[in-house]
Short mmCIF file of N, CA and C in Angstrom, two decimals:
data_model
loop_
_atom_site.label_atom_id
_atom_site.label_comp_id
_atom_site.label_asym_id
_atom_site.label_seq_id
_atom_site.Cartn_x
_atom_site.Cartn_y
_atom_site.Cartn_z
N MET C 489 -63.40 -11.06 13.64
CA MET C 489 -62.46 -10.38 14.58
C MET C 489 -62.72 -10.46 15.76
N SER C 490 -61.85 -10.85 16.85
CA SER C 490 -61.86 -12.16 18.12
C SER C 490 -61.72 -10.64 19.12
N MET C 491 -62.91 -10.76 20.39
CA MET C 491 -62.20 -9.90 21.02
C MET C 491 -61.05 -9.79 21.76
N LYS C 492 -60.59 -10.82 22.01
CA LYS C 492 -59.01 -10.80 21.92
C LYS C 492 -58.41 -8.81 21.42
N PHE C 493 -58.35 -9.55 19.65
CA PHE C 493 -57.59 -9.21 19.35
C PHE C 493 -57.86 -7.74 19.67
N ILE C 494 -59.45 -7.00 19.73
CA ILE C 494 -59.79 -5.98 20.55
C ILE C 494 -59.16 -5.55 21.92
N ILE C 495 -59.34 -6.27 22.26
CA ILE C 495 -58.52 -6.38 23.62
C ILE C 495 -56.46 -6.21 24.08
N ILE C 496 -56.02 -6.15 23.24
CA ILE C 496 -54.99 -6.47 22.77
C ILE C 496 -54.58 -4.89 22.06
N ASN C 497 -55.57 -5.02 21.29
CA ASN C 497 -54.94 -3.67 20.60
C ASN C 497 -55.32 -2.09 21.42
N SER C 498 -56.80 -2.36 22.15
CA SER C 498 -56.80 -1.23 22.97
C SER C 498 -55.79 -1.59 24.06
N PHE C 499 -55.08 -2.25 24.58
CA PHE C 499 -54.16 -1.87 25.69
C PHE C 499 -52.41 -1.19 24.66
N ARG C 500 -52.63 -1.63 23.59
CA ARG C 500 -51.34 -0.88 22.88
C ARG C 500 -51.82 0.47 22.59
N THR C 501 -52.93 0.63 21.65
CA THR C 501 -53.39 2.10 21.71
C THR C 501 -53.40 2.77 23.12
N MET C 502 -53.51 2.35 24.65
CA MET C 502 -53.54 3.15 25.76
C MET C 502 -52.00 3.35 26.13
N VAL C 503 -50.88 2.47 25.96
CA VAL C 503 -49.41 2.51 25.98
C VAL C 503 -49.44 3.28 24.82
N TYR C 504 -49.18 3.42 23.71
CA TYR C 504 -48.79 4.85 22.99
C TYR C 504 -49.51 6.15 23.60
N VAL C 505 -50.41 6.71 23.99
CA VAL C 505 -51.17 7.31 24.46
C VAL C 505 -51.12 7.95 25.70
N ALA C 506 -50.17 6.79 26.54
CA ALA C 506 -49.70 7.11 27.66
C ALA C 506 -48.04 7.34 27.57
N TYR C 507 -47.66 7.14 26.47
CA TYR C 507 -46.01 7.68 25.74
C TYR C 507 -46.03 8.62 25.58
N ILE C 508 -46.98 9.17 24.68
CA ILE C 508 -46.98 10.27 24.55
C ILE C 508 -47.40 11.64 25.47
N SER C 509 -48.02 11.10 26.16
CA SER C 509 -49.11 12.23 27.47
C SER C 509 -47.51 12.58 28.32
N ILE C 510 -46.97 11.21 28.74
CA ILE C 510 -45.61 11.39 29.73
C ILE C 510 -44.19 12.68 28.50
N ILE C 511 -44.61 12.46 27.87
CA ILE C 511 -42.94 13.26 26.76
C ILE C 511 -43.22 14.21 27.14
N ILE C 512 -45.43 15.21 27.03
CA ILE C 512 -45.60 16.09 27.13
C ILE C 512 -45.51 16.06 28.13
N GLY C 513 -46.46 15.75 28.98
CA GLY C 513 -45.58 16.34 31.04
C GLY C 513 -44.39 16.85 30.68
N GLY C 514 -43.59 15.92 30.69
CA GLY C 514 -41.79 16.29 31.03
C GLY C 514 -41.75 17.65 30.12
N ILE C 515 -42.22 17.86 29.14
CA ILE C 515 -42.19 19.68 27.89
C ILE C 515 -43.21 20.45 29.01
N ALA C 516 -43.47 19.77 29.23
CA ALA C 516 -44.75 20.88 30.34
C ALA C 516 -43.86 21.78 31.30
N LEU C 517 -43.18 20.09 32.48
CA LEU C 517 -42.76 20.37 33.67
C LEU C 517 -42.03 21.72 32.97
N GLY C 518 -40.74 21.37 32.08
CA GLY C 518 -39.86 22.42 31.75
C GLY C 518 -40.48 23.67 31.74
N ILE C 519 -41.83 24.34 30.21
CA ILE C 519 -42.08 25.33 29.91
C ILE C 519 -42.45 25.81 31.26
N TYR C 520 -42.82 24.91 32.76
CA TYR C 520 -43.50 25.93 33.65
C TYR C 520 -42.49 26.38 34.92
N GLN C 521 -41.55 25.63 34.27
CA GLN C 521 -40.46 25.93 35.37
C GLN C 521 -39.97 26.72 35.25
N LYS C 522 -39.54 27.50 34.31
CA LYS C 522 -38.79 29.01 33.52
C LYS C 522 -37.23 29.48 34.18
N GLY C 523 -37.11 28.15 33.85
CA GLY C 523 -35.49 28.15 34.25
C GLY C 523 -35.33 28.54 35.34
N GLU C 524 -35.69 27.75 36.40
CA GLU C 524 -35.15 27.86 38.18
C GLU C 524 -35.43 26.33 38.10
N PHE C 525 -35.79 25.76 37.69
CA PHE C 525 -34.85 24.42 37.96
C PHE C 525 -32.90 24.30 38.28
N THR C 526 -32.73 25.41 36.45
CA THR C 526 -31.31 25.49 36.30
C THR C 526 -30.62 26.62 36.63
N ASN C 527 -31.12 27.42 37.08
CA ASN C 527 -30.83 28.12 38.33
C ASN C 527 -30.84 28.07 39.10
N GLU C 528 -30.90 26.95 39.83
CA GLU C 528 -30.62 26.82 41.32
C GLU C 528 -29.72 25.33 41.99
N LEU C 529 -29.36 24.80 39.86
CA LEU C 529 -28.81 23.46 39.46
C LEU C 529 -27.06 24.04 39.32
N LEU C 530 -27.22 25.14 38.46
CA LEU C 530 -25.81 25.21 37.92
C LEU C 530 -25.92 26.38 37.78
N GLY C 531 -26.40 27.78 38.20
CA GLY C 531 -27.22 28.83 37.45
C GLY C 531 -26.46 29.72 36.56
N LEU C 532 -27.20 29.29 36.00
CA LEU C 532 -28.22 29.68 34.12
C LEU C 532 -28.89 30.90 35.50
N SER C 533 -29.58 31.93 34.13
CA SER C 533 -29.82 32.96 34.12
C SER C 533 -30.39 33.27 32.48
N GLY C 534 -32.00 33.54 32.24
CA GLY C 534 -32.26 33.92 31.51
C GLY C 534 -33.15 32.43 30.60
N GLY C 535 -33.10 33.95 28.63
CA GLY C 535 -32.96 32.12 27.79
C GLY C 535 -32.59 31.33 28.07
N LEU C 536 -30.96 31.03 28.11
CA LEU C 536 -30.20 29.79 28.73
C LEU C 536 -30.92 28.89 29.69
N ALA C 537 -31.68 29.68 30.77
CA ALA C 537 -31.93 28.92 32.07
C ALA C 537 -33.20 28.02 31.11
N GLN C 538 -34.50 28.67 31.15
CA GLN C 538 -35.02 28.31 29.80
C GLN C 538 -35.25 27.15 29.35
N LEU C 539 -33.54 27.22 28.03
CA LEU C 539 -33.85 27.06 26.91
C LEU C 539 -33.43 25.42 28.22
N ALA C 540 -32.97 24.91 29.42
CA ALA C 540 -32.25 23.57 29.88
C ALA C 540 -33.12 23.26 30.48
N ASP C 541 -33.82 24.07 31.16
CA ASP C 541 -34.90 23.43 31.88
C ASP C 541 -35.51 22.54 30.43
N PHE C 542 -35.92 23.16 29.48
CA PHE C 542 -37.04 23.25 28.78
C PHE C 542 -36.32 21.49 28.20
N ALA C 543 -34.77 21.34 27.77
CA ALA C 543 -34.32 20.21 27.02
C ALA C 543 -34.26 18.92 28.66
N VAL C 544 -34.01 19.80 29.63
CA VAL C 544 -33.26 18.43 30.76
C VAL C 544 -34.86 17.78 31.43
N PHE C 545 -36.36 17.90 30.97
CA PHE C 545 -37.29 18.54 31.14
C PHE C 545 -38.26 16.93 30.29
N ALA C 546 -37.86 17.73 29.14
CA ALA C 546 -38.45 16.63 28.05
C ALA C 546 -37.53 15.90 27.82
N PHE C 547 -35.85 15.46 27.89
CA PHE C 547 -35.53 13.95 28.56
C PHE C 547 -35.61 12.82 28.95
N GLY C 548 -36.05 13.96 30.15
CA GLY C 548 -36.77 13.36 31.20
C GLY C 548 -37.41 12.63 31.42
N GLY C 549 -38.51 13.09 30.16
CA GLY C 549 -40.43 12.80 29.97
C GLY C 549 -39.97 11.65 29.25
N TRP C 550 -38.84 11.73 28.61
CA TRP C 550 -38.53 10.96 27.32
C TRP C 550 -38.19 9.81 27.89
N VAL C 551 -37.12 9.86 28.49
CA VAL C 551 -36.48 9.09 29.28
C VAL C 551 -37.85 7.72 29.87
N ALA C 552 -38.46 8.90 30.82
CA ALA C 552 -39.56 7.88 31.64
C ALA C 552 -40.89 7.56 31.14
N ALA C 553 -40.44 8.73 30.25
CA ALA C 553 -41.72 7.03 28.85
C ALA C 553 -41.51 5.90 28.73
N SER C 554 -40.00 6.00 28.53
CA SER C 554 -39.79 4.91 27.10
C SER C 554 -39.22 3.80 28.80
N LEU C 555 -39.59 3.78 30.18
CA LEU C 555 -39.11 2.67 30.97
C LEU C 555 -40.14 2.35 31.22
N ILE C 556 -41.27 3.11 31.40
CA ILE C 556 -42.43 2.81 31.77
C ILE C 556 -43.17 2.12 31.03
N CYS C 557 -43.65 2.87 29.51
CA CYS C 557 -44.38 2.00 28.95
C CYS C 557 -44.03 1.23 28.09
N GLY C 558 -42.44 0.77 28.28
CA GLY C 558 -41.69 -0.77 27.61
C GLY C 558 -41.88 -1.47 28.76
N LEU C 559 -42.18 -1.61 30.01
CA LEU C 559 -41.89 -1.86 30.85
C LEU C 559 -43.94 -2.85 31.11
N ILE C 560 -44.79 -1.70 30.84
CA ILE C 560 -45.91 -2.14 30.34
C ILE C 560 -46.39 -3.28 29.03
N VAL C 561 -44.89 -2.94 27.95
CA VAL C 561 -45.49 -3.73 27.13
C VAL C 561 -44.59 -4.72 27.45
N THR C 562 -43.62 -5.20 27.78
CA THR C 562 -43.14 -6.77 27.58
C THR C 562 -43.81 -6.94 29.27
N LEU C 563 -44.50 -6.39 30.16
CA LEU C 563 -45.71 -7.40 31.01
C LEU C 563 -47.01 -7.46 30.52
N LEU C 564 -46.95 -7.06 28.82
CA LEU C 564 -48.10 -7.24 28.68
C LEU C 564 -48.08 -8.80 27.01
N ASP C 565 -46.78 -8.39 26.78
CA ASP C 565 -45.92 -9.82 26.28
C ASP C 565 -45.48 -11.31 26.75
N ILE C 566 -45.44 -10.49 27.98
CA ILE C 566 -45.26 -12.53 28.85
C ILE C 566 -47.01 -12.29 29.53
N ARG C 567 -47.79 -11.02 29.59
CA ARG C 567 -49.33 -12.20 30.27
C ARG C 567 -48.84 -13.00 28.18
N ASP C 568 -49.20 -12.59 27.22
CA ASP C 568 -49.84 -13.34 26.32
C ASP C 568 -48.94 -14.67 25.38
N ASP C 569 -48.16 -15.12 26.46
CA ASP C 569 -47.35 -16.02 25.76
C ASP C 569 -47.59 -16.91 26.83
N ILE C 570 -47.91 -16.23 28.30
CA ILE C 570 -48.49 -17.49 29.74
C ILE C 570 -49.67 -17.63 28.42
N ASN C 571 -50.58 -17.33 27.86
CA ASN C 571 -51.95 -17.19 27.94
C ASN C 571 -52.02 -17.95 26.85
N ASP C 572 -51.01 -18.53 25.86
CA ASP C 572 -51.19 -18.30 24.09
C ASP C 572 -50.71 -20.37 24.29
N ARG C 573 -49.69 -20.17 25.74
CA ARG C 573 -48.77 -21.84 26.25
C ARG C 573 -49.46 -22.32 27.07
N LEU C 574 -51.20 -21.78 28.18
CA LEU C 574 -51.24 -22.23 28.88
C LEU C 574 -52.46 -23.99 28.34
N PRO C 575 -53.05 -23.22 26.79
CA PRO C 575 -53.69 -24.84 26.95
C PRO C 575 -52.91 -25.75 26.03
N ASP C 576 -51.70 -25.65 25.87
CA ASP C 576 -50.71 -26.94 25.89
C ASP C 576 -50.57 -27.54 27.19
N ALA C 577 -49.96 -26.42 27.92
CA ALA C 577 -50.14 -27.29 29.40
C ALA C 577 -50.80 -27.87 30.34
N ARG C 578 -52.03 -27.50 29.62
CA ARG C 578 -53.02 -28.47 30.39
C ARG C 578 -53.38 -29.03 29.65
N ARG C 579 -53.19 -28.86 28.66
CA ARG C 579 -53.60 -30.82 27.56
C ARG C 579 -52.05 -32.52 27.96
N ASP C 580 -51.30 -31.83 28.41
CA ASP C 580 -50.31 -32.85 28.49
C ASP C 580 -50.65 -33.03 30.27
N MET C 581 -51.51 -32.58 31.00
CA MET C 581 -51.48 -33.06 32.16
C MET C 581 -51.74 -34.68 32.05
#
């Protein structure tokens, strides 16, 4: 097992942990709001406002996690492709 394999997999593991952490953060923010966000925004109150807050922030956390972690994975793939092709470009010079 090479060091490159370990480093690439550790980056991927960090992305998975970040993805789950961002979603959990969104859910926690929705619980923390206790319906105040949708009460101000939509005029909802009580349990319905708390459920709406939970849903809005959980969805927002999922979208944010998908965008952030998707960008990180894309940049890592581009970097890996460049590093794989770099020795071939140097030989052709």
